[in-house]
């Protein structure tokens, strides 16, 4: 099985390992348990609205919560808020629970929480519920041009 996210990684020659699991519940905690990977190393992709008119992706460890104040500051905005489901799906082309930062429909700036960068490998959604890729955080940063910043509560 392939997704736009996997195709994007393959086209760019980015090393990754495909990991599939039976998607029965939403959330990084379920995904981490299903694949036997640490929650801290399981990355969730969030879509946030900046000042109500621009959007960005935020990559967070599954065991951490995002600080909207820190996201806004990192992005040079006055405020940030979670995008609604319909907007997140329209911008990325993926269903919530399967949003990948790779191969999204509309290019968005990406902020990666600094806690992710300390690991050799992390798991991140590949663009479909039940499909993840294991890869180096440095490759995520390089591929997406992500800003690495402390954006956790």
Short mmCIF file of C-alpha atoms in Angstrom, two decimals, residues 11-109:
data_model
loop_
_atom_site.label_atom_id
_atom_site.label_comp_id
_atom_site.label_asym_id
_atom_site.label_seq_id
_atom_site.Cartn_x
_atom_site.Cartn_y
_atom_site.Cartn_z
CA UNK A 11 10.60 10.65 -4.64
CA UNK A 12 12.91 12.66 -2.37
CA UNK A 13 15.03 9.62 -1.51
CA UNK A 14 14.37 9.93 2.23
CA UNK A 15 15.18 6.82 4.26
CA UNK A 16 12.18 5.40 6.10
CA UNK A 17 10.69 2.12 7.23
CA UNK A 18 7.01 1.43 6.64
CA UNK A 19 5.07 0.22 9.70
CA UNK A 20 1.45 -0.90 9.47
CA UNK A 21 -1.00 -1.58 12.29
CA UNK A 22 -4.68 -2.32 12.75
CA UNK A 23 -6.22 1.12 13.31
CA UNK A 24 -8.98 0.59 15.88
CA UNK A 25 -8.76 3.88 17.80
CA UNK A 26 -7.62 7.43 17.12
CA UNK A 27 -4.63 8.90 18.84
CA UNK A 28 -0.88 8.63 19.15
CA UNK A 29 -1.19 6.56 22.32
CA UNK A 30 -3.09 3.80 20.50
CA UNK A 31 -0.68 3.90 17.53
CA UNK A 32 2.35 3.66 19.83
CA UNK A 33 0.90 0.65 21.65
CA UNK A 34 -0.15 -1.02 18.39
CA UNK A 35 3.36 -0.86 16.92
CA UNK A 36 5.24 -1.33 20.21
CA UNK A 37 6.98 2.03 20.06
CA UNK A 38 7.48 4.61 22.81
CA UNK A 39 4.75 7.26 22.96
CA UNK A 40 7.42 9.96 23.31
CA UNK A 41 8.82 8.86 19.93
CA UNK A 42 5.43 8.66 18.23
CA UNK A 43 4.76 11.96 16.48
CA UNK A 44 1.34 13.50 16.02
CA UNK A 45 0.75 16.00 13.21
CA UNK A 46 -1.49 18.91 14.19
CA UNK A 47 -2.92 21.62 11.95
CA UNK A 48 -3.08 25.04 13.61
CA UNK A 49 -4.60 28.35 12.55
CA UNK A 50 -2.38 31.40 12.97
CA UNK A 51 -4.12 34.73 13.56
CA UNK A 52 -7.25 33.15 12.10
CA UNK A 53 -6.02 33.38 8.50
CA UNK A 54 -2.83 31.35 8.01
CA UNK A 55 -2.08 27.74 8.88
CA UNK A 56 0.89 25.63 9.95
CA UNK A 57 1.66 22.05 10.90
CA UNK A 58 2.95 21.28 14.37
CA UNK A 59 4.75 18.00 15.02
CA UNK A 60 4.49 16.91 18.66
CA UNK A 61 5.55 13.88 20.65
CA UNK A 62 2.53 11.77 21.54
CA UNK A 63 3.18 12.27 25.25
CA UNK A 64 3.29 16.09 25.11
CA UNK A 65 0.69 18.82 24.73
CA UNK A 66 1.09 21.80 22.45
CA UNK A 67 1.28 25.36 23.79
CA UNK A 68 -0.59 27.62 21.40
CA UNK A 69 1.24 30.64 22.84
CA UNK A 70 4.60 29.07 21.98
CA UNK A 71 3.42 28.03 18.52
CA UNK A 72 2.22 31.57 17.79
CA UNK A 73 5.54 33.01 18.96
CA UNK A 74 7.56 30.51 16.91
CA UNK A 75 5.52 31.37 13.81
CA UNK A 76 5.58 35.14 14.34
CA UNK A 77 1.83 35.27 14.95
CA UNK A 78 -0.21 36.91 17.71
CA UNK A 79 -2.28 33.80 18.39
CA UNK A 80 -2.68 30.19 17.37
CA UNK A 81 -5.55 27.72 17.71
CA UNK A 82 -6.27 24.21 16.54
CA UNK A 83 -7.83 24.15 13.07
CA UNK A 84 -11.22 22.46 12.84
CA UNK A 85 -11.40 18.97 11.36
CA UNK A 86 -12.83 20.06 7.98
CA UNK A 87 -10.09 22.67 7.51
CA UNK A 88 -7.32 20.27 8.54
CA UNK A 89 -8.57 17.66 6.08
CA UNK A 90 -9.04 20.19 3.26
CA UNK A 91 -5.55 21.66 3.65
CA UNK A 92 -3.71 18.36 3.97
CA UNK A 93 -5.84 16.05 1.85
CA UNK A 94 -5.72 13.48 4.66
CA UNK A 95 -8.31 12.34 7.19
CA UNK A 96 -7.79 13.33 10.81
CA UNK A 97 -6.08 10.38 12.47
CA UNK A 98 -4.05 9.83 9.31
CA UNK A 99 -2.56 13.27 8.70
CA UNK A 100 1.04 13.15 7.52
CA UNK A 101 3.26 16.19 7.01
CA UNK A 102 4.51 14.56 3.79
CA UNK A 103 2.67 14.89 0.49
CA UNK A 104 0.09 17.37 1.79
CA UNK A 105 -2.12 19.19 -0.71
CA UNK A 106 -1.15 22.72 0.35
CA UNK A 107 2.38 23.58 1.42
CA UNK A 108 2.34 24.76 5.03
CA UNK A 109 5.12 25.88 7.35
#
